Amino acid sequence: MSVQLCYNPDTFLGQREKGGARMQIMAFGDIHEYLHPLATLAEPLQRADVVLITGDITRWRGAETASKVLQAIWHYNPTVLAQVGNTDSWGIHHH
């Protein structure tokens, strides 16, 4: 299987070749609770096969705040993989 990653500054989508089809992956991090940019990313979020959050979901807060951020992302796409970042409390790890 070959892997091809493409960077598109308009959508921030990566594409991974999977057989004859392409999997659309949207990855970003350092959200730090700033949800307002999500509305401008609505279309690529909804089109993506998976959304990868690379950490720093919150600004030194816990599971309740992380849950609000993740719910805002789930509004656009239910398939989300998220990682704890250095500004997230370790308590969100099991969330």
Short mmCIF file of C-alpha atoms in Angstrom, two decimals:
data_model
loop_
_atom_site.label_atom_id
_atom_site.label_comp_id
_atom_site.label_asym_id
_atom_site.label_seq_id
_atom_site.Cartn_x
_atom_site.Cartn_y
_atom_site.Cartn_z
CA MET A 1 0.00 0.00 0.00
CA SER A 2 1.36 3.41 -0.89
CA VAL A 3 0.82 6.47 1.28
CA GLN A 4 0.48 9.90 -0.25
CA LEU A 5 0.06 12.95 1.96
CA CYS A 6 -1.01 16.20 0.35
CA TYR A 7 -1.08 19.59 2.03
CA ASN A 8 -3.80 21.96 0.89
CA PRO A 9 -3.66 25.32 2.72
CA ASP A 10 -7.33 25.94 1.91
CA THR A 11 -8.68 22.84 3.65
CA PHE A 12 -5.83 21.39 5.74
CA LEU A 13 -6.78 17.92 4.52
CA GLY A 14 -4.30 15.14 4.05
CA GLN A 15 -5.13 12.32 1.68
CA ARG A 16 -3.97 8.78 2.16
CA GLU A 17 -4.24 6.44 -0.77
CA LYS A 18 -6.02 3.26 0.22
CA GLY A 19 -6.40 0.89 -2.70
CA GLY A 20 -8.22 2.76 -5.45
CA ALA A 21 -9.92 5.17 -3.04
CA ARG A 22 -8.47 7.98 -1.00
CA MET A 23 -9.00 8.43 2.70
CA GLN A 24 -9.35 12.05 3.71
CA ILE A 25 -7.67 12.85 7.00
CA MET A 26 -7.94 16.21 8.73
CA ALA A 27 -5.37 16.77 11.45
CA PHE A 28 -4.76 19.74 13.71
CA GLY A 29 -3.81 20.56 17.26
CA ASP A 30 -3.25 23.41 19.68
CA ILE A 31 -6.96 24.19 19.81
CA HIS A 32 -6.58 25.54 23.37
CA GLU A 33 -10.39 25.81 23.69
CA TYR A 34 -10.70 28.25 20.75
CA LEU A 35 -13.79 26.89 19.03
CA HIS A 36 -14.59 29.80 16.70
CA PRO A 37 -12.32 28.54 13.86
CA LEU A 38 -14.34 25.29 13.64
CA ALA A 39 -17.19 27.01 11.80
CA THR A 40 -14.83 28.11 9.04
CA LEU A 41 -13.56 24.52 8.78
CA ALA A 42 -17.06 22.98 8.68
CA GLU A 43 -16.87 21.66 5.11
CA PRO A 44 -13.49 19.90 5.37
CA LEU A 45 -14.38 18.58 8.83
CA GLN A 46 -17.57 17.03 7.48
CA ARG A 47 -15.80 15.60 4.40
CA ALA A 48 -12.97 13.99 6.33
CA ASP A 49 -13.02 10.25 6.98
CA VAL A 50 -11.26 10.87 10.28
CA VAL A 51 -10.22 13.91 12.31
CA LEU A 52 -6.94 13.66 14.24
CA ILE A 53 -6.43 16.03 17.17
CA THR A 54 -2.74 16.21 18.00
CA GLY A 55 -3.01 17.56 21.53
CA ASP A 56 -3.42 20.79 23.46
CA ILE A 57 -7.21 20.60 23.41
CA THR A 58 -7.45 22.82 26.50
CA ARG A 59 -5.45 25.48 28.31
CA TRP A 60 -4.46 23.61 31.48
CA ARG A 61 -8.02 22.43 32.17
CA GLY A 62 -9.66 19.11 32.81
CA ALA A 63 -12.07 16.60 31.34
CA GLU A 64 -15.15 18.82 31.39
CA THR A 65 -13.50 21.45 29.19
CA ALA A 66 -11.97 18.83 26.89
CA SER A 67 -15.41 17.26 26.52
CA LYS A 68 -16.89 20.58 25.37
CA VAL A 69 -14.17 20.96 22.76
CA LEU A 70 -14.54 17.39 21.51
CA GLN A 71 -18.34 17.72 21.36
CA ALA A 72 -17.93 20.82 19.19
CA ILE A 73 -15.76 18.80 16.80
CA TRP A 74 -18.14 15.80 16.91
CA HIS A 75 -20.87 18.17 15.75
CA TYR A 76 -19.07 18.22 12.38
CA ASN A 77 -17.59 14.71 12.34
CA PRO A 78 -18.17 11.79 14.73
CA THR A 79 -14.91 10.04 13.84
CA VAL A 80 -12.28 11.73 15.99
CA LEU A 81 -9.00 10.44 17.39
CA ALA A 82 -7.46 12.74 19.99
CA GLN A 83 -4.21 12.78 21.91
CA VAL A 84 -3.44 14.51 25.21
CA GLY A 85 -1.07 17.46 24.83
CA ASN A 86 1.28 19.16 27.25
CA THR A 87 -1.31 21.86 28.11
CA ASP A 88 -4.04 19.31 28.85
CA SER A 89 -4.45 17.83 32.31
CA TRP A 90 -3.69 14.14 32.43
CA GLY A 91 -7.26 13.55 33.66
CA ILE A 92 -8.60 13.92 30.14
CA HIS A 93 -6.56 10.92 29.00
CA HIS A 94 -9.38 8.47 29.78
CA HIS A 95 -12.11 10.72 28.48
#
